Coordinates of C-alpha atoms in Angstrom, one line a residue:
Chain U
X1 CA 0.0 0.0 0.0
X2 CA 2.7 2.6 0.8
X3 CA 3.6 3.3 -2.8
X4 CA 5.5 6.8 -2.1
X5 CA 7.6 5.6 0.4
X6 CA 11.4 6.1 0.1
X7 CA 13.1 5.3 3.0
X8 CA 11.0 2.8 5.2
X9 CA 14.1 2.8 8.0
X10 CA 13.1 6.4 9.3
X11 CA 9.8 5.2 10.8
X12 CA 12.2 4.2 13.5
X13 CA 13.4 8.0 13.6
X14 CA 9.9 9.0 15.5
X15 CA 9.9 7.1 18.9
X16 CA 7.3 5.1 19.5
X17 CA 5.7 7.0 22.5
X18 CA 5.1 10.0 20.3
X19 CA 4.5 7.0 17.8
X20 CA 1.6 6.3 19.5
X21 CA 0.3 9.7 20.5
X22 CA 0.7 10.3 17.0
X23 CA -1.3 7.2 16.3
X24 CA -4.2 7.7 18.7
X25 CA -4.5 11.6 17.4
X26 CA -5.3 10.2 14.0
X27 CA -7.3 7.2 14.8
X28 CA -9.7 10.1 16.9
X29 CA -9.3 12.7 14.1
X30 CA -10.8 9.5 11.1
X31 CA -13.1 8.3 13.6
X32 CA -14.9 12.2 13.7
X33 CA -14.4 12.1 10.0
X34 CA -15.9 8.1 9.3
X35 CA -18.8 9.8 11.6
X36 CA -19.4 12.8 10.3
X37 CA -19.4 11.5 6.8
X38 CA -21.5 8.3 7.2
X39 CA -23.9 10.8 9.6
X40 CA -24.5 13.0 6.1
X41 CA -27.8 11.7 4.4
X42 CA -29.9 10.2 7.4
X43 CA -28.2 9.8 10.5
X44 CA -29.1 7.2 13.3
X45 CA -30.1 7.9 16.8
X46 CA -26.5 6.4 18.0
X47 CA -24.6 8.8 15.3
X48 CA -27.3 11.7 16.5
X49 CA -25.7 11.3 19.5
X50 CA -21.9 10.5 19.0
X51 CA -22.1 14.0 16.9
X52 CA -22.7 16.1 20.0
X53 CA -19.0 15.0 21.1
X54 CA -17.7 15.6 17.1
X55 CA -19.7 18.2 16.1
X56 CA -17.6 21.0 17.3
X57 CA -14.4 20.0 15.8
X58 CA -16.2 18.6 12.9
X59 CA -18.2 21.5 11.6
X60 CA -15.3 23.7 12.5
X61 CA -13.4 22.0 10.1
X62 CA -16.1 22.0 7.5
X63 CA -16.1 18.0 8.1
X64 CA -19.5 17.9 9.4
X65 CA -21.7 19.5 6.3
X66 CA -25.3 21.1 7.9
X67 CA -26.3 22.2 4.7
X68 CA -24.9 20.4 1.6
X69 CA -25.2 16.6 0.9
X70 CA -22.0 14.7 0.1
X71 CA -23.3 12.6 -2.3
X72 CA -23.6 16.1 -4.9
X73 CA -27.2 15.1 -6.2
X74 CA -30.1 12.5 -5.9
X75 CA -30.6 13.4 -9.1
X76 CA -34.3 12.8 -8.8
X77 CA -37.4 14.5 -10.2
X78 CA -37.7 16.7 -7.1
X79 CA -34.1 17.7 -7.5
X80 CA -34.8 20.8 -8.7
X81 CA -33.8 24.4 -8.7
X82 CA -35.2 27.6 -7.8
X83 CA -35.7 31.5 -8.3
X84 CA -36.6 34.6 -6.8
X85 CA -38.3 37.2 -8.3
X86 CA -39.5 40.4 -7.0
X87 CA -42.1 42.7 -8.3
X88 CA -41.3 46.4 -8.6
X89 CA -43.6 48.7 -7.6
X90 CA -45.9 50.3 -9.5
X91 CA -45.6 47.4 -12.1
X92 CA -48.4 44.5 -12.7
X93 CA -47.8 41.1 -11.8
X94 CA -49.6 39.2 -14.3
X95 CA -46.8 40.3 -16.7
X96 CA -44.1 38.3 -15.9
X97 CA -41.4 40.1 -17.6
X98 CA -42.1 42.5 -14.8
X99 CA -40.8 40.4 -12.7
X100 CA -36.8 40.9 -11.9
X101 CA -34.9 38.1 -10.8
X102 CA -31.9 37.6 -8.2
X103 CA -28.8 39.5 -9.8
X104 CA -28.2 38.1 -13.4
X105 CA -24.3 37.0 -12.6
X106 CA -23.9 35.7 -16.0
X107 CA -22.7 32.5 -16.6
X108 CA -23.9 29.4 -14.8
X109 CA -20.6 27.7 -14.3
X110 CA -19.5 29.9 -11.8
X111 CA -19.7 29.6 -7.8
X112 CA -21.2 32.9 -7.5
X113 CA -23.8 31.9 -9.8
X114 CA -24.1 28.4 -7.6
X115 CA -24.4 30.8 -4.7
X116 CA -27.5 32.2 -5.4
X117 CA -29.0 29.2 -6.7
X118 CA -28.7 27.8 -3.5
X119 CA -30.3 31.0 -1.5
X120 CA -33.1 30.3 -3.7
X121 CA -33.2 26.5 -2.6
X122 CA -32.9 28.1 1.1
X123 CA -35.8 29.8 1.0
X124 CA -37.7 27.2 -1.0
X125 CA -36.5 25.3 2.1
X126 CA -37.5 27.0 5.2
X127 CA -41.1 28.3 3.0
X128 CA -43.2 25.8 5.7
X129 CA -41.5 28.1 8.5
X130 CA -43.5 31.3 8.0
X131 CA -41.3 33.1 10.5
X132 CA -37.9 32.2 8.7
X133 CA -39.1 32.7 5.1
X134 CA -40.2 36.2 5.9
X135 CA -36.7 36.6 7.7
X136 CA -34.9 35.8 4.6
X137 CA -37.8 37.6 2.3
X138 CA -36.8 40.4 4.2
X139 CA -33.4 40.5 4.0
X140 CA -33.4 40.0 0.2
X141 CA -36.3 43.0 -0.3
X142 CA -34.3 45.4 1.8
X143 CA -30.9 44.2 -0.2
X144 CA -33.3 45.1 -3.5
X145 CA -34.1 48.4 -1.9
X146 CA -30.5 49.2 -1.1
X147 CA -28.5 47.9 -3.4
X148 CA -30.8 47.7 -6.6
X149 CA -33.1 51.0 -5.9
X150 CA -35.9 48.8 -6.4
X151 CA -39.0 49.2 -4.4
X152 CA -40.5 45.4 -4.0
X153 CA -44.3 45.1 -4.2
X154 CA -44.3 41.5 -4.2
X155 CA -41.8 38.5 -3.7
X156 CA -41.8 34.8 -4.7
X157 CA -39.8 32.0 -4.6
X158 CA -40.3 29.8 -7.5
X159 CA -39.4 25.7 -8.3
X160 CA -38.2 25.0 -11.7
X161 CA -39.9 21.6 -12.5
X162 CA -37.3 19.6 -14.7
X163 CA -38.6 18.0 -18.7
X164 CA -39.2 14.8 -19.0
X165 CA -38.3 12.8 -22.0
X166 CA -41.5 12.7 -23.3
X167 CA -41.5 16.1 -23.1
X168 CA -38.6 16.6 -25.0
X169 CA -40.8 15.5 -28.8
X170 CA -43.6 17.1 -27.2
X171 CA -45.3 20.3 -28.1
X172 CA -43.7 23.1 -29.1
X173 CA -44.7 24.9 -25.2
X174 CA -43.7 21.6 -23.9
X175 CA -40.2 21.3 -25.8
X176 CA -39.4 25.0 -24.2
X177 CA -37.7 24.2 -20.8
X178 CA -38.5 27.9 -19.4
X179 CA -41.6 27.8 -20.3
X180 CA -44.3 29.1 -17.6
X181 CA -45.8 25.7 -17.0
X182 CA -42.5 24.2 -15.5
X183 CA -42.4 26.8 -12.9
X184 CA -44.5 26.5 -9.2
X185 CA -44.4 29.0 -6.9
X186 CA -43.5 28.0 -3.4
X187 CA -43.2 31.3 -1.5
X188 CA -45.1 34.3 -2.1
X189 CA -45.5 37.1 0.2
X190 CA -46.9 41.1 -0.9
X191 CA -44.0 43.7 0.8
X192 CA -44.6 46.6 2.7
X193 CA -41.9 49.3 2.7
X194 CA -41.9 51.9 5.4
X195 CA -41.1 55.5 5.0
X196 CA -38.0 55.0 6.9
X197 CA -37.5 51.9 4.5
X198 CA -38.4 49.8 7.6
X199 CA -39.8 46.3 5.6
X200 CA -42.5 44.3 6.0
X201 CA -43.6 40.9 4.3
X202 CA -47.3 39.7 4.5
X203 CA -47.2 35.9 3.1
X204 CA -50.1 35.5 0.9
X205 CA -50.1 31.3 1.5
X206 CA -50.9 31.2 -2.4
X207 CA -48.1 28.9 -2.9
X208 CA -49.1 25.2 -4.7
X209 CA -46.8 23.2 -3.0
X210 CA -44.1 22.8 -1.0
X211 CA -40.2 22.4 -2.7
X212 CA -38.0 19.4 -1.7
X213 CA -34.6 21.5 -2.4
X214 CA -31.1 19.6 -2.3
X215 CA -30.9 20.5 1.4
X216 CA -29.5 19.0 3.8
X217 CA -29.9 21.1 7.0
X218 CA -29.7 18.6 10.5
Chain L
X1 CA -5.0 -20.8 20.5
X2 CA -6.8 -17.8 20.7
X3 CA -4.6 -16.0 22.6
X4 CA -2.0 -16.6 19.8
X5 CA -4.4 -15.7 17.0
X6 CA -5.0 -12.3 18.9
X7 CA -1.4 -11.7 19.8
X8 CA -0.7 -12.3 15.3
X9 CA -3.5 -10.4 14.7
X10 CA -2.4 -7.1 16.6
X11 CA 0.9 -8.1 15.7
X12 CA -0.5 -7.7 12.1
X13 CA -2.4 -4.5 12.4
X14 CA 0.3 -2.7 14.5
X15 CA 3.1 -3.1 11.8
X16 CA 0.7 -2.4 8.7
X17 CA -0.6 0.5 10.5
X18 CA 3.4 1.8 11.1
X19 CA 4.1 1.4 7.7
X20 CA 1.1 3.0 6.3
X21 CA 1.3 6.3 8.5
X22 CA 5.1 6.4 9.5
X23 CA 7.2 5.5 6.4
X24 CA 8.6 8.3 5.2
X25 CA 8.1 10.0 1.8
X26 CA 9.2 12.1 -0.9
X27 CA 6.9 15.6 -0.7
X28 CA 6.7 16.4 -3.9
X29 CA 3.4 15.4 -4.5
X30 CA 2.0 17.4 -1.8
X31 CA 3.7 20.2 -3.5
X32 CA 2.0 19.8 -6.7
X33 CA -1.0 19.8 -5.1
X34 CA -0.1 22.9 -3.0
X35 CA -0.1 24.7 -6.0
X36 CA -3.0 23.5 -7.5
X37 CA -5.0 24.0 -4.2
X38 CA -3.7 27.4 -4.3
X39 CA -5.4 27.8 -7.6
X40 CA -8.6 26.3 -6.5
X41 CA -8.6 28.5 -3.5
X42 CA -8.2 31.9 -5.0
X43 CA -10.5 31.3 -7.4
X44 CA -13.1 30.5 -4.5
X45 CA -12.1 33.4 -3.4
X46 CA -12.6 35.7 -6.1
X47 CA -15.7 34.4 -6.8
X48 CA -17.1 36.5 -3.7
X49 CA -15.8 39.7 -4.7
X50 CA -18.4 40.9 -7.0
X51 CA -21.1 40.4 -4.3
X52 CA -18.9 41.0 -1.1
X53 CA -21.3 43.4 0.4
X54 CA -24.7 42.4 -1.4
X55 CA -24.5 39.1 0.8
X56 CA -22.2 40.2 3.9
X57 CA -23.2 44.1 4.2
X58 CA -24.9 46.0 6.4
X59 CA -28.2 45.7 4.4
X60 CA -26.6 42.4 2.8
X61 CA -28.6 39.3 1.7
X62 CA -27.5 37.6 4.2
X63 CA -26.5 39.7 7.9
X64 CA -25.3 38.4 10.7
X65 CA -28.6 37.9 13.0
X66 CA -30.2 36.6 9.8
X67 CA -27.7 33.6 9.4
X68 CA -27.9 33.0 13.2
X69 CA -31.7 32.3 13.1
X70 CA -31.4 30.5 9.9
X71 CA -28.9 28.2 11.6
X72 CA -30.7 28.0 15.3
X73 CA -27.9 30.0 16.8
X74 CA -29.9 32.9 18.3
X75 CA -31.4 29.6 20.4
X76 CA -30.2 28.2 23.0
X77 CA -30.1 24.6 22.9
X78 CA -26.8 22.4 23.1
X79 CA -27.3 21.9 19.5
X80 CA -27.4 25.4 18.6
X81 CA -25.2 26.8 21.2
X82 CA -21.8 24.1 19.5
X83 CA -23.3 25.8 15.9
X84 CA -22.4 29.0 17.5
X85 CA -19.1 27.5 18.9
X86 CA -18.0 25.4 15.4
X87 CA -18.8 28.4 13.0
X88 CA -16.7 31.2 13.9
X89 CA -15.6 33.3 11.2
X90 CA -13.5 36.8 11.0
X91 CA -16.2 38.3 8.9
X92 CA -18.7 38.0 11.8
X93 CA -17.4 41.0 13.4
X94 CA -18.0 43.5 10.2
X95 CA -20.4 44.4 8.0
X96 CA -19.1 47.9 6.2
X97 CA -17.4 48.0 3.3
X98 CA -13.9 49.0 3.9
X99 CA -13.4 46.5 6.8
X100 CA -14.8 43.7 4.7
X101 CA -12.5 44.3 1.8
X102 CA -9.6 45.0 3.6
X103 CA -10.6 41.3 5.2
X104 CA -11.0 40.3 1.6
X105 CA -8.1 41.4 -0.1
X106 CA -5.5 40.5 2.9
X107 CA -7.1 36.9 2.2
X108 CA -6.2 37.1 -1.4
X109 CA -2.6 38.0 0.1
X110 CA -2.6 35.0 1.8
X111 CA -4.0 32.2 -0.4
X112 CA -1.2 33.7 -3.6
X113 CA 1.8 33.2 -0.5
X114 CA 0.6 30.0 -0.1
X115 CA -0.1 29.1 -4.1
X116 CA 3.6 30.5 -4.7
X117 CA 4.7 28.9 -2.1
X118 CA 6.3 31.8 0.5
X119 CA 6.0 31.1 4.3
X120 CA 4.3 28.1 3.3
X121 CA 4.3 26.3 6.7
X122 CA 2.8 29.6 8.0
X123 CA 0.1 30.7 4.9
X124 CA -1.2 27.5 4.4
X125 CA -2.3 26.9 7.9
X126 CA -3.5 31.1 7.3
X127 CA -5.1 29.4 4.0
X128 CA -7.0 27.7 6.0
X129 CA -8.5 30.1 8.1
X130 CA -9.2 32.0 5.4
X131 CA -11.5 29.5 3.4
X132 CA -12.9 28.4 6.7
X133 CA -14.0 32.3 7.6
X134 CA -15.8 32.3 4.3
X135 CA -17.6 29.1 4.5
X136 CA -18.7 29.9 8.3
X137 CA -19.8 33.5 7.6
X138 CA -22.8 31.7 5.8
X139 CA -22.3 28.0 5.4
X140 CA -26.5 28.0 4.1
X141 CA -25.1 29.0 0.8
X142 CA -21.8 26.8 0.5
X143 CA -21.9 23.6 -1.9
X144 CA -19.5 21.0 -2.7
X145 CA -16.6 22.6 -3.4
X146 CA -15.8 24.2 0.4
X147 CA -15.8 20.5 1.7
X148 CA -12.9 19.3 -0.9
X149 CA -10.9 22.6 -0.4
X150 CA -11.0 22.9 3.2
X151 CA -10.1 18.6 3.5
X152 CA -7.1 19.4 0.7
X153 CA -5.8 22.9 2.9
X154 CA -6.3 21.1 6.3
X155 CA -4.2 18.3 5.6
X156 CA -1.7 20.3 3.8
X157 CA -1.3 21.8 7.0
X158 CA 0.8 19.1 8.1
X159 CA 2.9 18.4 5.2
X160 CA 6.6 20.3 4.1
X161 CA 4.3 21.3 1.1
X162 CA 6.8 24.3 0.0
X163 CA 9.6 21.9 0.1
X164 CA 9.8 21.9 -3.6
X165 CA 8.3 24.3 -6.4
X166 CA 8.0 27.3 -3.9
X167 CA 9.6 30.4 -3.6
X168 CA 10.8 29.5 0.2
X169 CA 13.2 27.2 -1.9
X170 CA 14.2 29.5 -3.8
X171 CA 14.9 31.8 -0.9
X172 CA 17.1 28.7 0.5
X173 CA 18.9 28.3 -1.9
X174 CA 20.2 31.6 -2.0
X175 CA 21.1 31.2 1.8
X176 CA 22.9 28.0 1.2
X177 CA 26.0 27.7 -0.9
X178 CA 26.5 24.0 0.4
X179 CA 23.1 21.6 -1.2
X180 CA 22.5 18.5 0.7
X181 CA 19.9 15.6 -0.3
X182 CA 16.2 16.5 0.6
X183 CA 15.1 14.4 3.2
X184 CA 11.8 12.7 3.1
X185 CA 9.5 13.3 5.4
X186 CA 6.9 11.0 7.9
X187 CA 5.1 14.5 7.8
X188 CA 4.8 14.0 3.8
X189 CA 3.3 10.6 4.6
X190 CA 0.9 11.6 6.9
X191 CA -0.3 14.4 5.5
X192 CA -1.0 12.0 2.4
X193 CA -2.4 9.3 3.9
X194 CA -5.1 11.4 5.2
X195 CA -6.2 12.3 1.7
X196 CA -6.2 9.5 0.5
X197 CA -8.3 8.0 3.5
X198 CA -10.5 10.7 3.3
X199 CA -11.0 11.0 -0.7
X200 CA -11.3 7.4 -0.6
X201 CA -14.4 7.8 2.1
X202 CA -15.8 10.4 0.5
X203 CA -15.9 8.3 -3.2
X204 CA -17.7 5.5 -1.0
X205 CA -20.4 7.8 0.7
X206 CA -21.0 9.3 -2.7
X207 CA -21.7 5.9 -4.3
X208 CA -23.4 4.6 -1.1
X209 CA -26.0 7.8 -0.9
X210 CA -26.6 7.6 -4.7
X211 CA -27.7 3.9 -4.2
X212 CA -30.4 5.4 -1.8
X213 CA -31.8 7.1 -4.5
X214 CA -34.2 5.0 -7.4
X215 CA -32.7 7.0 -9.9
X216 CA -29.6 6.0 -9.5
X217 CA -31.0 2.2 -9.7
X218 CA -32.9 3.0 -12.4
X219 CA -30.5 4.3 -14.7
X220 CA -32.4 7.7 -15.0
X221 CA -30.2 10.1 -12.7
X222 CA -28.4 11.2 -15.7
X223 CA -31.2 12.2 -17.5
X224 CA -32.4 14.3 -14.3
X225 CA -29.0 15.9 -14.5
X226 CA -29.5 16.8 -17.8
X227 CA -32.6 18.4 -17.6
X228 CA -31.7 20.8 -15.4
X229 CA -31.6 23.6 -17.6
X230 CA -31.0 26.2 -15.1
X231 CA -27.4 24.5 -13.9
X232 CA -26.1 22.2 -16.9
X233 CA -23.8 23.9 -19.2
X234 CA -23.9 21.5 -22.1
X235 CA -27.6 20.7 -23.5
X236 CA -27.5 17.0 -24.0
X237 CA -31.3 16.1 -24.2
X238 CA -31.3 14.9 -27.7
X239 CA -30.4 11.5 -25.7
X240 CA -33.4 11.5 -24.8
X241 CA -34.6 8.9 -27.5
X242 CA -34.1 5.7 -27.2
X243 CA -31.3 4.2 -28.4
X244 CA -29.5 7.4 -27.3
X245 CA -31.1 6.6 -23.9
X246 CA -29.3 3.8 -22.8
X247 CA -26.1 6.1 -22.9
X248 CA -27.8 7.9 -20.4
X249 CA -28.5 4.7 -18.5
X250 CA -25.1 3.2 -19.1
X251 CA -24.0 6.7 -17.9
X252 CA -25.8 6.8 -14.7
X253 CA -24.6 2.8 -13.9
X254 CA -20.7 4.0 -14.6
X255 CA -20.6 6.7 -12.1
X256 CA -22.0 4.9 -9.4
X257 CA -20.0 1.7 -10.4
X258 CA -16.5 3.9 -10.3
X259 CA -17.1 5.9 -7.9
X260 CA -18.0 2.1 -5.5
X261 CA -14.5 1.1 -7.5
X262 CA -12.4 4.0 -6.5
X263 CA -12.8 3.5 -2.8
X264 CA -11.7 0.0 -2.4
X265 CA -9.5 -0.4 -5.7
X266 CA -7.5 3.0 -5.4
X267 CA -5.2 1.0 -2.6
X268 CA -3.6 -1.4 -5.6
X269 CA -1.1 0.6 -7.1
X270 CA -1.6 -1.5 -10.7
X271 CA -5.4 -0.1 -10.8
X272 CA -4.4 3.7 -9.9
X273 CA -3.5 4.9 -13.7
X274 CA -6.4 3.0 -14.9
X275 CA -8.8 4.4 -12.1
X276 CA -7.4 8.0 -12.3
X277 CA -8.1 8.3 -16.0
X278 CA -11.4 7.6 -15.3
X279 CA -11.8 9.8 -13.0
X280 CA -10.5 12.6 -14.7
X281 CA -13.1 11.6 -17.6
X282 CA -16.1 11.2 -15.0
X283 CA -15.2 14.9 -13.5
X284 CA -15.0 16.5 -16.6
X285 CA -18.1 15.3 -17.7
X286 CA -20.0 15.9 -14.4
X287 CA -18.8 19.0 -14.9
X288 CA -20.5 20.1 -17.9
X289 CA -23.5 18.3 -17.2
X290 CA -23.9 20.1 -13.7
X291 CA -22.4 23.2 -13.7
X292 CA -20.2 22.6 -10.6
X293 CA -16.9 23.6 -12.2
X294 CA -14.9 24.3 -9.0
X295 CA -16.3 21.5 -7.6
X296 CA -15.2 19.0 -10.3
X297 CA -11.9 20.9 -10.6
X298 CA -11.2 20.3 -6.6
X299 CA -11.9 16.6 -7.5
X300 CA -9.5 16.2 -9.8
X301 CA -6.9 18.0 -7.7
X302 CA -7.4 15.7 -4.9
X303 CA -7.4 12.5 -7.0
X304 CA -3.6 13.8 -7.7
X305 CA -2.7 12.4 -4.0
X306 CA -2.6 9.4 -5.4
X307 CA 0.0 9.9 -8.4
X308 CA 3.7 9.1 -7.3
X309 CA 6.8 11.5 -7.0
X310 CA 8.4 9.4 -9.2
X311 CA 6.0 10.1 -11.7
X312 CA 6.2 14.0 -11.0
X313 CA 9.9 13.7 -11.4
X314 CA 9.7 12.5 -14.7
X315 CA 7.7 15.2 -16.0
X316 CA 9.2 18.4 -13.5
X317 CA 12.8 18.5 -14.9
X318 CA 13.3 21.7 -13.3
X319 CA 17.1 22.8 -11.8
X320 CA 15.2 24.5 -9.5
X321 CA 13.6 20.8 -8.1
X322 CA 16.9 19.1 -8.2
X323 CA 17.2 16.3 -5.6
X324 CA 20.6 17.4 -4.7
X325 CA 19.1 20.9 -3.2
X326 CA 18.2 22.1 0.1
X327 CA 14.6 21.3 1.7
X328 CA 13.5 23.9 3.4

């Protein structure tokens, strides 16, 4: 197994009391990481458990993953990604060009691209817990107002159904990927912005269903 | 009877274990992958500056009270409370501008030391931190790249990594007008191992998770992959038709079976050439079809752990990485 090894004589060069320190400081340090890793998709009660000892060390070394899956996609049907759009005021929202998206950040290969992508999937996440989703709604409306000089009337968090083959050779609105029939809205909330720019979110509960993001928060 | 099987049997474990962890090594491979880490890293680290204030401003996407309710940290449960404890990050204590890109650009400093390999004992472990303050600031919107990174810069940690290809050998060899053979390092070997064991893992809970998916039984996770149009770069849905489909299906079967493959065959030195073409195939290909560039690129950096100095050698025919020079 050791394939790079050059000089197998200097092993004896560490003694073997700092051998074994040496040894038992890794055996711990795999141990958190066998845990943390195997703990990823659907921990146990007994890993539940033995990660309130790891945990610490673990997420401090980005070991122990609260948010992202190891296993990079289920690459299922309800796999899907998500949007959010906020409506400007003054402007009607059964247009959806009206509609203005997170920042365009221009191509899709990028990890600031990713980034936002997965704020979307947060909030699409956390759309059951009124009190979070407004928190983030929030946050994103007042980054609009400061950032972007736009005034939001309206937010919503949207799920980007995927084709299927069939689809594919189907019709010609089928065959169209961004077409307004793959999309589901899974957060909606009308925004109220103070005169001190103080803002407010009312959910209006019209959402159709809830999103199953690639999320992994324990 | 027992007793002696026992007594063989630790016997075993004990010597295999010495020789896996504490024979000493040539470094050079870590260096490579210093480098190359380096790379990954700054890029990473770029990638924030467009939006450094839209997400960690004052009025930012995502402030500091914001990510501790997201995460359960304003609570005050055990669970919460070692959130608070695990995730502490230098850009926790600003939010304006200048502070946040002086923090930025000082981190830049630090991952090009370590990429050109200056201080390297102390800017890698600096690397580190660095990455580590970005993912903790708002670990809700990491993704699969922060994981590789930070695994590749920890364990780099340990390593002589600027031993060769590094400006601190440069700098040594100015010092020095007597060379003397480099020594290898148990360091090196260490600091290898634990990639290795810890790629290795990682390939097996990335098959293992996949098989808890139908898809991936099915043969149809490719074809879910591709029809994400809002991540995949490539557009690859005239496969959709059958016969093209059962490349899709063929597809889906290969990565689950190499990835399966990579854990427990990567050990056999006769397999690794084979299994690291592959995998430089695989990654490339994932990395169209999903849009995860950095990701796939950290991948393939890591998967370098596993190519010998030897091989380096042959293919690094620099004076400056003579054998016959100084380590620093």
């Amino acid at each position: 197994m050791s394939s790079q090894a050059t000089t197998p004589a200097d092993a004896n060069s560490m003694t073997s009391s700092v051998r074994g320190f040496v040894s038992l400081a890794i055996f711990i340090h795999l141990c958190f990481v066998f845990l943390a890793i195997t703990s990823n998709v659907e921990p146990s009660l007994l890993q539940q458990r033995l990660l309130l000892v790891a945990r610490p060390y673990a997420q401090l070394l980005n070991i122990d993953l609260s948010f992202t899956p190891y296993h990079l996609t289920h690459a299922t049907i309800d796999d899907v990604d998500h949007r959010i759009e906020v409506l400007p005021a003054g402007k009607m929202s059964t247009d959806e060009d009206n509609w203005v998206s997170m920042p365009d950040v221009g191509w899709r290969g990028t990890e600031r691209y990713a980034r936002y992508q997965r704020l979307a999937s947060m909030m699409a996440y956390f759309s059951a817990e009124e009190d979070t989703a407004a928190l983030l709604a929030e946050s994103i409306c007042k980054n609009f107002l400061e950032q972007s000089s736009i005034t939001p009337q309206r937010i919503r968090c949207r799920k980007h159904l995927l084709q299927n083959r069939s689809s594919i050779n189907g019709l010609a609105a089928d065959r169209d990927p961004f077409a307004q029939q793959y999309f589901r809205d899974v957060y909606t909330a009308n925004v109220l912005v103070g005169a001190d720019g103080q803002i407010n979110v009312v959910p209006t509960g019209s959402a159709q269903e809830m999103a199953q993001p690639d999320t992994n928060r324990k | 009877m027992i007793k002696n099987y026992f007594n063989q049997l630790i016997g075993a474990v004990g010597s295999t274990w010495n020789r896996f962890w504490f024979t000493s090594s040539d470094p050079l491979t870590l260096c490579v992958i210093r480098i190359l880490t380096g790379i990954v890293a700054i890029i990473y680290h770029l990638s924030h500056s467009w939006d450094l204030t839209r997400w960690f401003g004052l009025h930012g996407l995502l402030p500091i009270d914001t990510v501790h309710r997201l995460t359960g940290a304003a609570n005050d449960s055990v669970f919460d409370q070692q959130f608070v404890v695990a995730h502490i990050s230098l850009l926790n204590q600003f939010d304006d501008v200048a502070n946040l890109w002086t923090v930025h650009i000082f981190g830049l400093a630090i991952l090009l030391a370590f990429t050109l390999g200056l201080w390297t004992r102390i800017t890698t472990i600096l690397s580190l931190t660095v990455i580590l303050t970005y993912i903790h600031r708002a670990p809700m919107i990491t993704g699969h790249v922060e994981p590789i990174l930070s695994m590749l810069l920890l364990y780099l940690c340990i390593a002589p990594c600027g031993t060769y290809l590094s400006l601190d050998r440069i700098r040594a060899r100015k010092k020095q007008s007597v060379t003397t053979e480099i020594p290898s390092s148990i360091s090196a070997t260490v600091s290898m191992r634990f990639i290795q064991v810890h790629l290795a893992a990682l390939y097996f809970i990335m098959a293992l998770s996949k098989l808890a998916g139908d898809t991936w039984w099915a043969g149809e996770a490719v074809w879910w992959l591709i029809a994400r149009s809002e991540t995949r770069l490539i557009d690859l849905t005239f496969l959709s038709d059958l016969p093209a489909y059962y490349v899709v299906n063929a597809w889906t079967h290969l990565i689950v079976f190499f990835e399966l493959s990579f854990a427990l065959l990567v050990w056999y030195r006769i397999a690794r050439p084979l299994l690291l073409g592959i995998a430089l195939l695989m990654w490339t290909t994932l990395a169209l079809l999903t849009g995860a560039l950095l990701f796939c690129l950290a991948m393939m950096v890591a998967n370098l752990v596993f190519v010998q100095s030897t091989t380096w050698r042959r293919y690094l025919n620099n004076p400056l990485d003579s054998p016959t020079t100084l380590a620093t």
